[in-house]
Coordinates of C-alpha atoms and ligand atoms in Angstrom, one line a residue:
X1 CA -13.9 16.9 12.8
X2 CA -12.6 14.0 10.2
X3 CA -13.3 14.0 7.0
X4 CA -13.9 10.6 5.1
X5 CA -12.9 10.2 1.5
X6 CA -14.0 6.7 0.0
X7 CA -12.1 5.3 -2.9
X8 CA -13.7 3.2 -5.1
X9 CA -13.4 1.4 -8.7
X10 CA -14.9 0.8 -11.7
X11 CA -15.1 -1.5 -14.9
X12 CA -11.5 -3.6 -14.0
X13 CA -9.3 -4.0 -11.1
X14 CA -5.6 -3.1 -11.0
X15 CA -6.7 0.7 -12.8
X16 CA -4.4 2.3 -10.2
X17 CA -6.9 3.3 -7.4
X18 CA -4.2 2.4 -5.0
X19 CA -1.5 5.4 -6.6
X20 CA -4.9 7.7 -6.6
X21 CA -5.4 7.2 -3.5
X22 CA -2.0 8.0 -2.3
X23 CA -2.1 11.1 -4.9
X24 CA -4.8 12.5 -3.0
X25 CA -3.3 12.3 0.2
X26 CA 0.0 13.4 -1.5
X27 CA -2.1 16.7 -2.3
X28 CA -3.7 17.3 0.8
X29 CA -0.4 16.5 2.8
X30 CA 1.1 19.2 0.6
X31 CA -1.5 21.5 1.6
X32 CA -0.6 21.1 5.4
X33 CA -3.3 18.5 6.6
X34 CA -2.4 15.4 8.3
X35 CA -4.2 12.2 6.6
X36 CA -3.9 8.5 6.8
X37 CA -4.8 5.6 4.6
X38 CA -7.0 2.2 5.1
X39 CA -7.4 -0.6 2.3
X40 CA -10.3 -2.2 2.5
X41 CA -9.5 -6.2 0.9
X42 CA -13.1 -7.7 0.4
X43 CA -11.6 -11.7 0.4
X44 CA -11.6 -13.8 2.9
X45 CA -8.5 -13.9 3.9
X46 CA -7.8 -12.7 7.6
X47 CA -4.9 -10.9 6.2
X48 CA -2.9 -11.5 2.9
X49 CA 0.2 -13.4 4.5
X50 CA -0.9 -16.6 3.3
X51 CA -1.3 -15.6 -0.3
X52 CA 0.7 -16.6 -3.4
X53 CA 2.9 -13.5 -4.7
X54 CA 2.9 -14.7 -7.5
X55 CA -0.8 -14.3 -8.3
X56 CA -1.6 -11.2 -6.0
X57 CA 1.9 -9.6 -5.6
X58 CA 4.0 -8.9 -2.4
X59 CA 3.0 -9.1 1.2
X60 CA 3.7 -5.5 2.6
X61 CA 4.8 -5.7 5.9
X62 CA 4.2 -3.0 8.5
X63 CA 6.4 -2.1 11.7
X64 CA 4.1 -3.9 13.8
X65 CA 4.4 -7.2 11.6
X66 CA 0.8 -6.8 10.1
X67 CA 1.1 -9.1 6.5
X68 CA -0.9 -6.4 4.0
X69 CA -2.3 -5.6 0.9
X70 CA 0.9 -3.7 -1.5
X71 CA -1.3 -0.9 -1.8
X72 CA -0.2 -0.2 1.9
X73 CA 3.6 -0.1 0.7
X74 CA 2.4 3.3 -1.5
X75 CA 0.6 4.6 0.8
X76 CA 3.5 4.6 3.2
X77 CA 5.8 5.4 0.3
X78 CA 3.7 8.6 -0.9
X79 CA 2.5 9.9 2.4
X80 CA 6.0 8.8 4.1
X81 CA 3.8 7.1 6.7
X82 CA 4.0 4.0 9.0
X83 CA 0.8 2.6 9.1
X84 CA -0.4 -0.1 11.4
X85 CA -2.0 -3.8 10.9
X86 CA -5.6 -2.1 11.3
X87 CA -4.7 0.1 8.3
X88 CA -5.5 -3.3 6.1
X89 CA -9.4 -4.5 6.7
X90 CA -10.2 -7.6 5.6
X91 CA -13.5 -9.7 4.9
X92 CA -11.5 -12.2 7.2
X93 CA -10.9 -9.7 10.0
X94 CA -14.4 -8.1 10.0
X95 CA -16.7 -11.8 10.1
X96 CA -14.0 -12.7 12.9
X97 CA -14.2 -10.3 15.1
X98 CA -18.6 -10.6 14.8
X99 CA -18.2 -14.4 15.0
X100 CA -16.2 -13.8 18.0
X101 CA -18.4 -11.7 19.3
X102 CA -21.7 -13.3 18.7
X103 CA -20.3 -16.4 20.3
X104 CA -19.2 -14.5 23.9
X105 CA -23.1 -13.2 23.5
X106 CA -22.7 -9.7 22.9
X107 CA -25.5 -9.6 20.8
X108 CA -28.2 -10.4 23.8
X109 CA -30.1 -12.9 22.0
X110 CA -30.4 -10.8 18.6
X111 CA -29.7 -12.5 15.3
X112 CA -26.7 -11.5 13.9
X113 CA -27.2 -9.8 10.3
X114 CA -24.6 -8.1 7.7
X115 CA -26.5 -4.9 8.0
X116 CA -26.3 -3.6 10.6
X117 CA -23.7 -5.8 12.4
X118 CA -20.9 -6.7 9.6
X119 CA -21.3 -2.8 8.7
X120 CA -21.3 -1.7 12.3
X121 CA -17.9 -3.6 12.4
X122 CA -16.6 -1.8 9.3
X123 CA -17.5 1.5 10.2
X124 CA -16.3 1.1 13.7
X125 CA -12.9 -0.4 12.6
X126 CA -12.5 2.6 10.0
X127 CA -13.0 5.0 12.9
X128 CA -11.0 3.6 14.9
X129 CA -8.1 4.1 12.7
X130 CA -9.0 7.7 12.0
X131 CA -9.2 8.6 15.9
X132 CA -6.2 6.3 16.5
X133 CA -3.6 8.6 14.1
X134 CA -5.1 11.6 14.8
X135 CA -5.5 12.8 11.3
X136 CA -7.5 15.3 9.6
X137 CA -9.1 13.1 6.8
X138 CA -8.8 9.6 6.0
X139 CA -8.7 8.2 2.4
X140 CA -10.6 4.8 2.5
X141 CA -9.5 2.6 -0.5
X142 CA -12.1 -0.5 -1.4
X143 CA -10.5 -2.6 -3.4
X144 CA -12.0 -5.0 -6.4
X145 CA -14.0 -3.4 -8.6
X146 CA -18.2 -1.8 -8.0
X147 CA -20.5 -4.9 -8.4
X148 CA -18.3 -7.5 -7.1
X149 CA -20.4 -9.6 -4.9
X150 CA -17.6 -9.8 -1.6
X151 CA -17.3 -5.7 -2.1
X152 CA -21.2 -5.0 -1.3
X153 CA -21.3 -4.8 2.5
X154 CA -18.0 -2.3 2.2
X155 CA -19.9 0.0 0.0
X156 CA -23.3 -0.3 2.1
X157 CA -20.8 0.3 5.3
X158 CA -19.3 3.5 3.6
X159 CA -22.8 4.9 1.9
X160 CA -24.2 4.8 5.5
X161 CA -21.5 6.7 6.7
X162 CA -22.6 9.4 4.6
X163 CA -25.4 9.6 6.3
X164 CA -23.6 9.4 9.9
X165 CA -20.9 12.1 9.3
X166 CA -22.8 14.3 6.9
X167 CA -22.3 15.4 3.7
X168 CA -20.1 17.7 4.0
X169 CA -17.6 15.5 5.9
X170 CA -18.0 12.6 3.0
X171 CA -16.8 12.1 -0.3
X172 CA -16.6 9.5 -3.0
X173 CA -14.0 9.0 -5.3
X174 CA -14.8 6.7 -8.2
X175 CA -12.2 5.6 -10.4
X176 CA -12.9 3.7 -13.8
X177 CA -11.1 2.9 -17.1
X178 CA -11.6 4.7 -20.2
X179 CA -10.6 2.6 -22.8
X180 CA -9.2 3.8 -26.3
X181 CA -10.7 1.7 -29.3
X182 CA -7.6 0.9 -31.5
X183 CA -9.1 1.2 -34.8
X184 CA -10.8 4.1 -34.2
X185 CA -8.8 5.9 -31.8
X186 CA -11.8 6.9 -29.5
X187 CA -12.3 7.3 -26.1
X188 CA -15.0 5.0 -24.6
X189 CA -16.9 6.1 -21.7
X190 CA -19.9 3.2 -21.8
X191 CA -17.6 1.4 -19.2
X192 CA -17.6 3.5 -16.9
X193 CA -21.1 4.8 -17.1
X194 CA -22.2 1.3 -16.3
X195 CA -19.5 1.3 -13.1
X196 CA -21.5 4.5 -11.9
X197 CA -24.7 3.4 -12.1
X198 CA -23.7 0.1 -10.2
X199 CA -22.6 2.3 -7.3
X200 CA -25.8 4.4 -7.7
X201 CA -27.6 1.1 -7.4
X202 CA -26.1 0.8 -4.5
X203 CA -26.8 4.3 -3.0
X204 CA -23.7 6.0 -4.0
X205 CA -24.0 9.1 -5.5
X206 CA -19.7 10.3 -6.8
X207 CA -18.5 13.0 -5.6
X208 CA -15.6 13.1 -8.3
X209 CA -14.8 10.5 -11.0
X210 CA -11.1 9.6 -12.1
X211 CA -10.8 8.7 -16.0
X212 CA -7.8 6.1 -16.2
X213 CA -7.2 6.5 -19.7
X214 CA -3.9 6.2 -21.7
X215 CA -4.1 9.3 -22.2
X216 CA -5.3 12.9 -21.2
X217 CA -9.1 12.6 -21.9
X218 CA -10.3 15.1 -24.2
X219 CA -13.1 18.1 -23.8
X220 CA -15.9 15.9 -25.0
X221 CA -14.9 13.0 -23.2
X222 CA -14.9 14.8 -20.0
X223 CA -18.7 16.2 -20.6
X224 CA -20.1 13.0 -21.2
X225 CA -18.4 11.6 -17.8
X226 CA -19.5 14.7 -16.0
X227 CA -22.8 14.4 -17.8
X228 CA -23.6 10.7 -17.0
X229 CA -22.4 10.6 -13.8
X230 CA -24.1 13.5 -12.8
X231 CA -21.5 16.0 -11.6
X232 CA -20.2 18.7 -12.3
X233 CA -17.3 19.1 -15.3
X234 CA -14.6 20.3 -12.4
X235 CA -15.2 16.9 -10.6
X236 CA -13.7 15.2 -13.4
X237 CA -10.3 14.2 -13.6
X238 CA -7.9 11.8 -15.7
X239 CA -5.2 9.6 -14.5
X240 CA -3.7 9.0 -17.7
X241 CA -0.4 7.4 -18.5
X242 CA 3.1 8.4 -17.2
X243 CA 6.6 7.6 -17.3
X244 CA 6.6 7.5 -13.5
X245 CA 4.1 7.2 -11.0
X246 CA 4.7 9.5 -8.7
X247 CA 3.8 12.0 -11.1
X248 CA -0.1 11.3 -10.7
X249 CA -0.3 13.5 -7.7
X250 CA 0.9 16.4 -9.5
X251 CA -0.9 15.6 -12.8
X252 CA -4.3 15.1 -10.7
X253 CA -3.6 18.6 -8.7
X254 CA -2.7 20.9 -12.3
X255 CA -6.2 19.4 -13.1
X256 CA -7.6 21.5 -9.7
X257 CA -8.1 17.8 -7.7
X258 CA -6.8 18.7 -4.7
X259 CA -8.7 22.5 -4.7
X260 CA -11.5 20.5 -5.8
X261 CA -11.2 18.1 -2.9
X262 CA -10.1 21.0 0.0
X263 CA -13.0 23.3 -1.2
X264 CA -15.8 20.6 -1.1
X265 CA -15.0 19.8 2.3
X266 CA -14.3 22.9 4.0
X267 CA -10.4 22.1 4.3
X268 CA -8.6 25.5 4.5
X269 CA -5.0 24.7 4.0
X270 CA -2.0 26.3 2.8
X271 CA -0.8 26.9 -0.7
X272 CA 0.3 23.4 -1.6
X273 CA 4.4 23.3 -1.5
X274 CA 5.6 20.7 -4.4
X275 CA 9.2 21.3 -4.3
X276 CA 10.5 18.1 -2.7
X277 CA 8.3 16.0 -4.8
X278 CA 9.1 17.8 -7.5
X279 CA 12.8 17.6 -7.0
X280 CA 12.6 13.9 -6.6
X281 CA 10.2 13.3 -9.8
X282 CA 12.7 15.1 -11.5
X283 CA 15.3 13.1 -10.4
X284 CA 13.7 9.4 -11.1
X285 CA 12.9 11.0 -14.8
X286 CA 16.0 12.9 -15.4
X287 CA 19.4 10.3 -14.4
X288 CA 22.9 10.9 -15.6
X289 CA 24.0 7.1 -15.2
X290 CA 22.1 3.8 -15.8
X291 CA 23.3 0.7 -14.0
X292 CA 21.7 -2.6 -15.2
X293 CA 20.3 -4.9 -12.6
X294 CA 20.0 -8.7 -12.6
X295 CA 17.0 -9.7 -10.0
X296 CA 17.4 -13.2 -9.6
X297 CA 14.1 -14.6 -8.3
X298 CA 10.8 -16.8 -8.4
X299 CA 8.3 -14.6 -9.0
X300 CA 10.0 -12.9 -11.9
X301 CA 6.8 -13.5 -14.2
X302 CA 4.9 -10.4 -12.0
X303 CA 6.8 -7.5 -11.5
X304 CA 4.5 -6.7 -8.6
X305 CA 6.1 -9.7 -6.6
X306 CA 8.9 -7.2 -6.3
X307 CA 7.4 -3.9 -6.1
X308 CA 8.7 -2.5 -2.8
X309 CA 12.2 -3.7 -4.1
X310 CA 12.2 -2.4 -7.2
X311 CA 10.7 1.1 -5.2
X312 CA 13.7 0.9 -3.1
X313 CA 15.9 0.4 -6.1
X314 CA 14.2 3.3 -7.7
X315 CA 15.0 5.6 -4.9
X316 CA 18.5 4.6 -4.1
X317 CA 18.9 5.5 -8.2
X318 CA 17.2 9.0 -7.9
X319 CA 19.9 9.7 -4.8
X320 CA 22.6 8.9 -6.9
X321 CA 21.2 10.5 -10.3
X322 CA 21.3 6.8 -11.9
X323 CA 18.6 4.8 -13.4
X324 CA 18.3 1.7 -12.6
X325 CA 17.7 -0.9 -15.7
X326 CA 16.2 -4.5 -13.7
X327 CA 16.0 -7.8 -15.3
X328 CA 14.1 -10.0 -14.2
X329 CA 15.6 -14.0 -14.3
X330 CA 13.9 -17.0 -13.4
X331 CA 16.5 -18.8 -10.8
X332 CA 15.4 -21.8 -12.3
X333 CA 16.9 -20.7 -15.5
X334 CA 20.4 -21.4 -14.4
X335 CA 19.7 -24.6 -13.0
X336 CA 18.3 -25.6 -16.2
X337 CA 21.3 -24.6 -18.3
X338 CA 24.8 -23.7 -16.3
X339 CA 26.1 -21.9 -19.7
X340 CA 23.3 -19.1 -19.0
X341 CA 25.3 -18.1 -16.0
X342 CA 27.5 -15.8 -18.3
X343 CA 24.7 -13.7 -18.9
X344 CA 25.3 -12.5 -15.6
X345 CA 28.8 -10.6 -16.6
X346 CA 26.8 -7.8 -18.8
X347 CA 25.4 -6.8 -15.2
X348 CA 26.5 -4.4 -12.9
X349 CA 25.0 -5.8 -9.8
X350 CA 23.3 -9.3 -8.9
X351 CA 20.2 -9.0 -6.5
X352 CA 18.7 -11.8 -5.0
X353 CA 15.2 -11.2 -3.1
X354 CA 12.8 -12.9 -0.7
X355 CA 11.7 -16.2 -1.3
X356 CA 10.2 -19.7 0.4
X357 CA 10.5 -22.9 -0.8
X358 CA 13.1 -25.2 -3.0
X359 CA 11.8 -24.2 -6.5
X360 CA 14.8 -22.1 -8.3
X361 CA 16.7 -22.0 -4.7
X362 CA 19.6 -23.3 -6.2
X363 CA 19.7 -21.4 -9.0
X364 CA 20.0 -18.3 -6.8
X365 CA 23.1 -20.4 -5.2
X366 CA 24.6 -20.5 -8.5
X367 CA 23.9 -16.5 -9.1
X368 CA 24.9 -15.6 -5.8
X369 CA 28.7 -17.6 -5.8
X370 CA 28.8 -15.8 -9.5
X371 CA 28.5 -12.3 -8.1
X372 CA 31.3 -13.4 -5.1
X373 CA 33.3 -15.1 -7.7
X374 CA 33.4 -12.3 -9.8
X375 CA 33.4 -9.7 -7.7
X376 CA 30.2 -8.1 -8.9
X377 CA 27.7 -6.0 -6.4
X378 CA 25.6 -8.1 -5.1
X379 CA 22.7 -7.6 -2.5
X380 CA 21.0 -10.2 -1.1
X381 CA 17.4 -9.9 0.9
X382 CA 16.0 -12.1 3.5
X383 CA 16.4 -15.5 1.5
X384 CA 18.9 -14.0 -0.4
X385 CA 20.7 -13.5 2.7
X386 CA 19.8 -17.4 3.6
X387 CA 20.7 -18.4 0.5
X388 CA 24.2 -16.6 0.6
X389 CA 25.0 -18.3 3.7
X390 CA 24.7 -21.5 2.3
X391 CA 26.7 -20.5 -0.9
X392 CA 29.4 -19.6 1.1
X393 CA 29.1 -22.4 3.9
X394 CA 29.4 -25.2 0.4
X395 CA 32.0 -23.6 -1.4
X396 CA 34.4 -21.4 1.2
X397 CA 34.0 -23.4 3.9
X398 CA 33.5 -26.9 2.3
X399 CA 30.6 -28.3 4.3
X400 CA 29.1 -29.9 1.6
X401 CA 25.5 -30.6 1.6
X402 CA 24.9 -27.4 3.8
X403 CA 21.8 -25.8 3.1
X404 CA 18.2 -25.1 4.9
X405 CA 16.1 -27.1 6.2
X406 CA 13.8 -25.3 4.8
X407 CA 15.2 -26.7 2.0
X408 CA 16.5 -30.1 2.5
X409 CA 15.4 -31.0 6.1
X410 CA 17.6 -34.0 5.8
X411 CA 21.0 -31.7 5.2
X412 CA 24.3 -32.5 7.1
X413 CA 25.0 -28.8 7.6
X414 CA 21.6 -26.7 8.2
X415 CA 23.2 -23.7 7.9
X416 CA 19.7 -22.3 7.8
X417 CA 17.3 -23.7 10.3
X418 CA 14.0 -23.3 11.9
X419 CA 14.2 -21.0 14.5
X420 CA 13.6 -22.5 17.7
X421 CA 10.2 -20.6 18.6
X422 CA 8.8 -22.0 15.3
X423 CA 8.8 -25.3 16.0
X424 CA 5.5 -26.8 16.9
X425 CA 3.7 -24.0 15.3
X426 CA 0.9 -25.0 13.0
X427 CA -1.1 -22.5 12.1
X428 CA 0.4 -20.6 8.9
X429 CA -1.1 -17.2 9.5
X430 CA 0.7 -14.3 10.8
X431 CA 3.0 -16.9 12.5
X432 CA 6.6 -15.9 11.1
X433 CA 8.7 -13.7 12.6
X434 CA 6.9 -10.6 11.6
X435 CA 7.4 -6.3 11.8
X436 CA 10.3 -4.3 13.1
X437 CA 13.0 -5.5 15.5
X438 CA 16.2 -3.8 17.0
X439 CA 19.4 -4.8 15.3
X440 CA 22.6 -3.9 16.8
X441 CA 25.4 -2.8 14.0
X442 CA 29.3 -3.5 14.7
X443 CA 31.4 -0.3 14.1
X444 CA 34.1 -0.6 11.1
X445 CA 31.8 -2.4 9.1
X446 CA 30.2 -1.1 5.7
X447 CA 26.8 -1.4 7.4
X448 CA 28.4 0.8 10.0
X449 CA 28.8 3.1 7.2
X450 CA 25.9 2.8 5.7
X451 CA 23.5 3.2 9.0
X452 CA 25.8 5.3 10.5
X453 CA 24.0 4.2 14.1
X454 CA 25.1 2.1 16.7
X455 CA 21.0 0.3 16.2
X456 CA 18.6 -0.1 13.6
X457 CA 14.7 -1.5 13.8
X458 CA 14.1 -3.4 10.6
X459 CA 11.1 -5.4 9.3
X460 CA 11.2 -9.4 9.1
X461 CA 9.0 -11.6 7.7
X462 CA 10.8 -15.2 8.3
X463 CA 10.7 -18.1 9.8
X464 CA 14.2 -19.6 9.4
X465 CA 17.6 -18.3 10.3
X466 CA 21.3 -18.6 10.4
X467 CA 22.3 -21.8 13.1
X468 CA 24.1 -20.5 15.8
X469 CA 26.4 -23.7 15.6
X470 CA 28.0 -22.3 12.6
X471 CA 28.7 -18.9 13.0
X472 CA 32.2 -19.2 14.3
X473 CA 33.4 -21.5 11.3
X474 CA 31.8 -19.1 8.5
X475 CA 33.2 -16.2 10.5
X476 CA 36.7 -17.7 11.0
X477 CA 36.4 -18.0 7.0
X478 CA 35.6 -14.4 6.2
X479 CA 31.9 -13.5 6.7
X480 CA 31.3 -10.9 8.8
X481 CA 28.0 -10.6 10.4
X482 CA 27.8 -7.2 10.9
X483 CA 24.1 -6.8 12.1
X484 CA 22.9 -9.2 14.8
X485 CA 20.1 -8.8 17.6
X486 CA 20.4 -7.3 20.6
X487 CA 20.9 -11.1 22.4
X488 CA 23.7 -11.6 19.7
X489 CA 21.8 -14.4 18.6
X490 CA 20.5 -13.8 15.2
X491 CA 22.3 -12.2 12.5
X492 CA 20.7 -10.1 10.6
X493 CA 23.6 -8.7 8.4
X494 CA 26.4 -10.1 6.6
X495 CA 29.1 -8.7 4.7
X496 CA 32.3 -10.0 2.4
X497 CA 35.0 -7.4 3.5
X498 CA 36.8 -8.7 0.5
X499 CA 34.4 -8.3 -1.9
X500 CA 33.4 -4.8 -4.0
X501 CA 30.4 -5.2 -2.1
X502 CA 28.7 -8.1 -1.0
X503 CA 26.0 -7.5 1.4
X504 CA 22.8 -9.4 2.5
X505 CA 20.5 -8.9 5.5
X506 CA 17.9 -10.9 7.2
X507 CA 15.1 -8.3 7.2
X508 CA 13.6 -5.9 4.4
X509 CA 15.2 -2.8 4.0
X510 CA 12.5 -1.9 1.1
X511 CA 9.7 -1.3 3.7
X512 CA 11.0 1.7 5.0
X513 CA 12.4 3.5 1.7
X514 CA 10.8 6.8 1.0
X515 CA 11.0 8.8 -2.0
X516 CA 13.9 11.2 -1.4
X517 CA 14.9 9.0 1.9
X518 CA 16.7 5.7 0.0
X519 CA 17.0 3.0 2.7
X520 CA 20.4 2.6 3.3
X521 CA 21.4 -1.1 1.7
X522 CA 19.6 -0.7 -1.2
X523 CA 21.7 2.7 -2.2
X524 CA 25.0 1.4 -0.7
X525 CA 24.2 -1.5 -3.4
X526 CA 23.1 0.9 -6.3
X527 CA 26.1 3.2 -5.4
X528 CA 28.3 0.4 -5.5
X529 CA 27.0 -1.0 -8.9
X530 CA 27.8 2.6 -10.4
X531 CA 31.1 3.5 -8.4
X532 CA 32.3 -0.2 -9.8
X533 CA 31.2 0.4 -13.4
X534 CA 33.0 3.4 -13.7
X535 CA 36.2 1.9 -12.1
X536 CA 36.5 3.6 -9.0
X537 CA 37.6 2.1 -5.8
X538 CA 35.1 0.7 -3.5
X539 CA 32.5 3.5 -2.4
X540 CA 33.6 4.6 1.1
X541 CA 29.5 5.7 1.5
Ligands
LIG601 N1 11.8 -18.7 3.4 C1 12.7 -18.0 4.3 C2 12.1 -18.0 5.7 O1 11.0 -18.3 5.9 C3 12.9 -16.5 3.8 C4 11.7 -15.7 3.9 C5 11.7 -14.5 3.1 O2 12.6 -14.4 2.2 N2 10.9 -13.5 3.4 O3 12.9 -17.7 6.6

């Protein structure tokens, strides 16, 4: 039998349901029970690959190319996970697949509603997930916040599944904010009464309630939560600030969550064992050495553009006892202002992430033929690995005007170009290059070193690529593409082997980094950036 735990959220969005939600499957995993995750995204959207970073943060991609929510990246990166495209419902998806439906005539003649045909879809996609992984429970995130109008035929889809799976297979996790008053110092619950009696409203009775507060909530605090939201004082817990957050699983669990949780749905599990995480926590908050980071991007006004790199970065640090300081720079900056380009000395390592589009592209150039001028760690991701191809194509190889045509579509060296499956393509949505594919590594190279395989299967999420008619002239000239696809037809890696360590690859190594399991570029890059401030030889990994 599976049990169902919903996730929902109060009073304003971005309160951290998506880390409580991975803390409670962080708990129950630790207790020996095999769980999975789904986000529920009430837009319209069919999936969020067509939406600005900028205003909603990364695209998470999966192994099997699905374009998701981030909140997937932490569920994969708490529960060590790969989840699939299903793993990400959408408002988009679930009025598709009735439309769809409805036009083949599947509904006999009936008229098509939202209840009990939209929730029919929802609970049946939900399922589906659930019987797919063969899991024990599955934690069932809806995102916004209770009362938003898109959210409502989520929350009558999970209420009715109440109802459907019984009681004691259902539970309902509410998280709201508790806001501290700054003159006065108190705690203020009204918020988040109002939040629960929204989802009452609705036919939601919570099981537990979450306090995100600053900090811990105190004893009266928690009464009046338990007292207005009708539960019991043990179903109450706080989510309050911390230096890291993959300490809210253990915070939430010294509170009783997860005995709370195992006990009200007949879960009979194992003593929880903490000592990994624990070790790892430790590690993140405790580091011997700091290395400061230069990310060179776009997006650098939200942090959450980046979040799966600046994860990776984070656990590449922990593995080498080192914290990681990252500043973020507009590329644009540069562009702007050439002097600025000194700043880039006080770092130990230039990153350069994903990116489309001109805006700040050459400003990247400029940072990238820095770091190789310089000799300074650099690591380059997906267009950083574009972009580094062109750097090097201009200024080592002299074809001036190279670039991609991504770019300048006009350029006399595309370098970078569409690849050939993508032209004539017009549809925007899940139409790139997408999910994990086999890469084939060349021995004696520091990716050899790093992987230590003779394959790989790495995420993409592209739609341009290094020209073929190239690669012999930048290789004659020192590049080494040490990572290309089984066909030998697209590179995916390249190296400097003169360099301290100059590495950039056409895929995403920060999809599959784990806490405690670094992905291998991003700590070959970190180790690098410390091994080089401390003056030691090049890092033999
Ligand atoms: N804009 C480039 C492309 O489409 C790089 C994409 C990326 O960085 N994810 O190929």
């Amino acid at each position: 039998m599976v049990k169902y735990i919903f996730v929902t959220g109060g009073v304003l969005s971005s309160v951290g349901k998506g880390i409580v939600t991975a803390s409670i499957g962080k708990m129950l995993q630790m207790r020996g029970f095999k769980v999975t995750a789904v986000k529920i995204d009430p837009y319209v959207n069919v999936d969020a690959g067509t939406m600005n970073p900028y205003m909603h943060g990364e695209v998470y991609v999966t192994d099997d190319g699905g374009e998701t929510d981030l909140d997937l990246g932490w569920y994969e990166r708490f529960l060590d996970l790969n989840l699939k495209k299903e793993n990400n419902i959408t408002t988009g998806q679930v009025y598709k697949a009735v439309i769809e439906k409805e036009r083949r005539g599947s509904f006999l003649g009936k008229c098509v509603q939202i209840v009990p045909h939209i929730t029919k879809e929802i609970k049946d996609r939900i399922r589906s997930v659930a019987a797919d992984s063969n899991v024990d429970v599955i934690l069932t995130e809806v995102g916004g916040t209770v009362g938003d109008i898109e959210g409502l035929p989520f929350l009558e889809a999970i209420r009715q599944m109440r109802l459907e799976e019984g009681y004691e297979n259902t539970l309902y996790v509410h998280v709201a904010l508790v806001p501290i008053l700054d003159v006065t110092k108190e705690m203020k619950t009204k918020p988040l009464q109002h939040s629960v009696n929204e989802l009452r409203r609705i036919g939601i009775q919570p099981d537990i309630i979450v306090a995100r507060c600053q900090k811990m909530i105190d004893m009266e605090t928690l009464r009046k939560i338990a007292l207005f939201g009708t539960i019991p004082e043990n179903a109450v817990f706080c989510s309050y600030n911390v230096e890291s957050v993959y300490q809210v699983p253990l915070i939430l669990d010294e509170q009783g969550m997860g005995e709370f949780i195992c006990k009200r749905l007949g879960l009979a599990g194992h003593k929880p064992i903490r000592d990994e995480w624990i070790r790892f926590v430790d590690a993140t908050l405790n580091p011997k050495y700091e290395v400061k980071v230069a990310l060179v991007g776009k997006y650098a006004g939200l942090a959450d553009s980046y979040v799966s790199m600046k994860e990776a970065l984070l656990h590449a640090g922990a593995a080498c006892q080192t914290k990681i300081d990252i500043h973020y720079i507009e590329a644009e900056t540069f562009e702007r202002n050439l002097d600025k380009l000194q700043i880039l000395k006080d770092f130990n390592g230039i990153f350069v992430p994903y990116g489309f589009g001109s805006r700040g592209a050459e400003g990247k150039i400029m940072a990238i033929r820095f770091a190789r001028e310089n000799n300074i760690p650099f690591l380059g991701i997906c267009y950083g690995f574009q972009l580094a191809v062109i750097e090097f194509a201009r200024n080592v190889c002299g074809l001036e005007g190279a670039n991609s045509t991504e770019i300048d579509p006009k350029s006399p060296h595309p370098v970078i170009d569409f690849m050939p499956e993508q032209r004539g393509i017009e549809y925007k949505g899940a139409t790139m290059r997408l999910g994990a594919h086999k890469i084939l590594l060349k021995k004696d190279t520091i990716a050899y070193a790093l992987y230590r395989k003779d394959e790989i299967y790495e995420r993409h999420r592209h739609r341009f690529e290094v020209n073929l008619d190239y690669v012999e002239k930048l290789e004659k000239m020192g590049i080494v593409f040490s990572g290309k696809s089984p066909d030998g037809r697209r590179m995916e890696i390249l190296e400097l082997p003169e360099h301290y360590f100059f590495f950039a690859s056409q895929f995403h190594g920060e999809f599959k980094s784990r806490p405690g399991k670094p992905d291998p570029e991003y700590y070959g890059f970190v180790k690098a950036c410390l091994d080089k401030k401390m003056g030691k030889p090049r890092p033999e990994f």
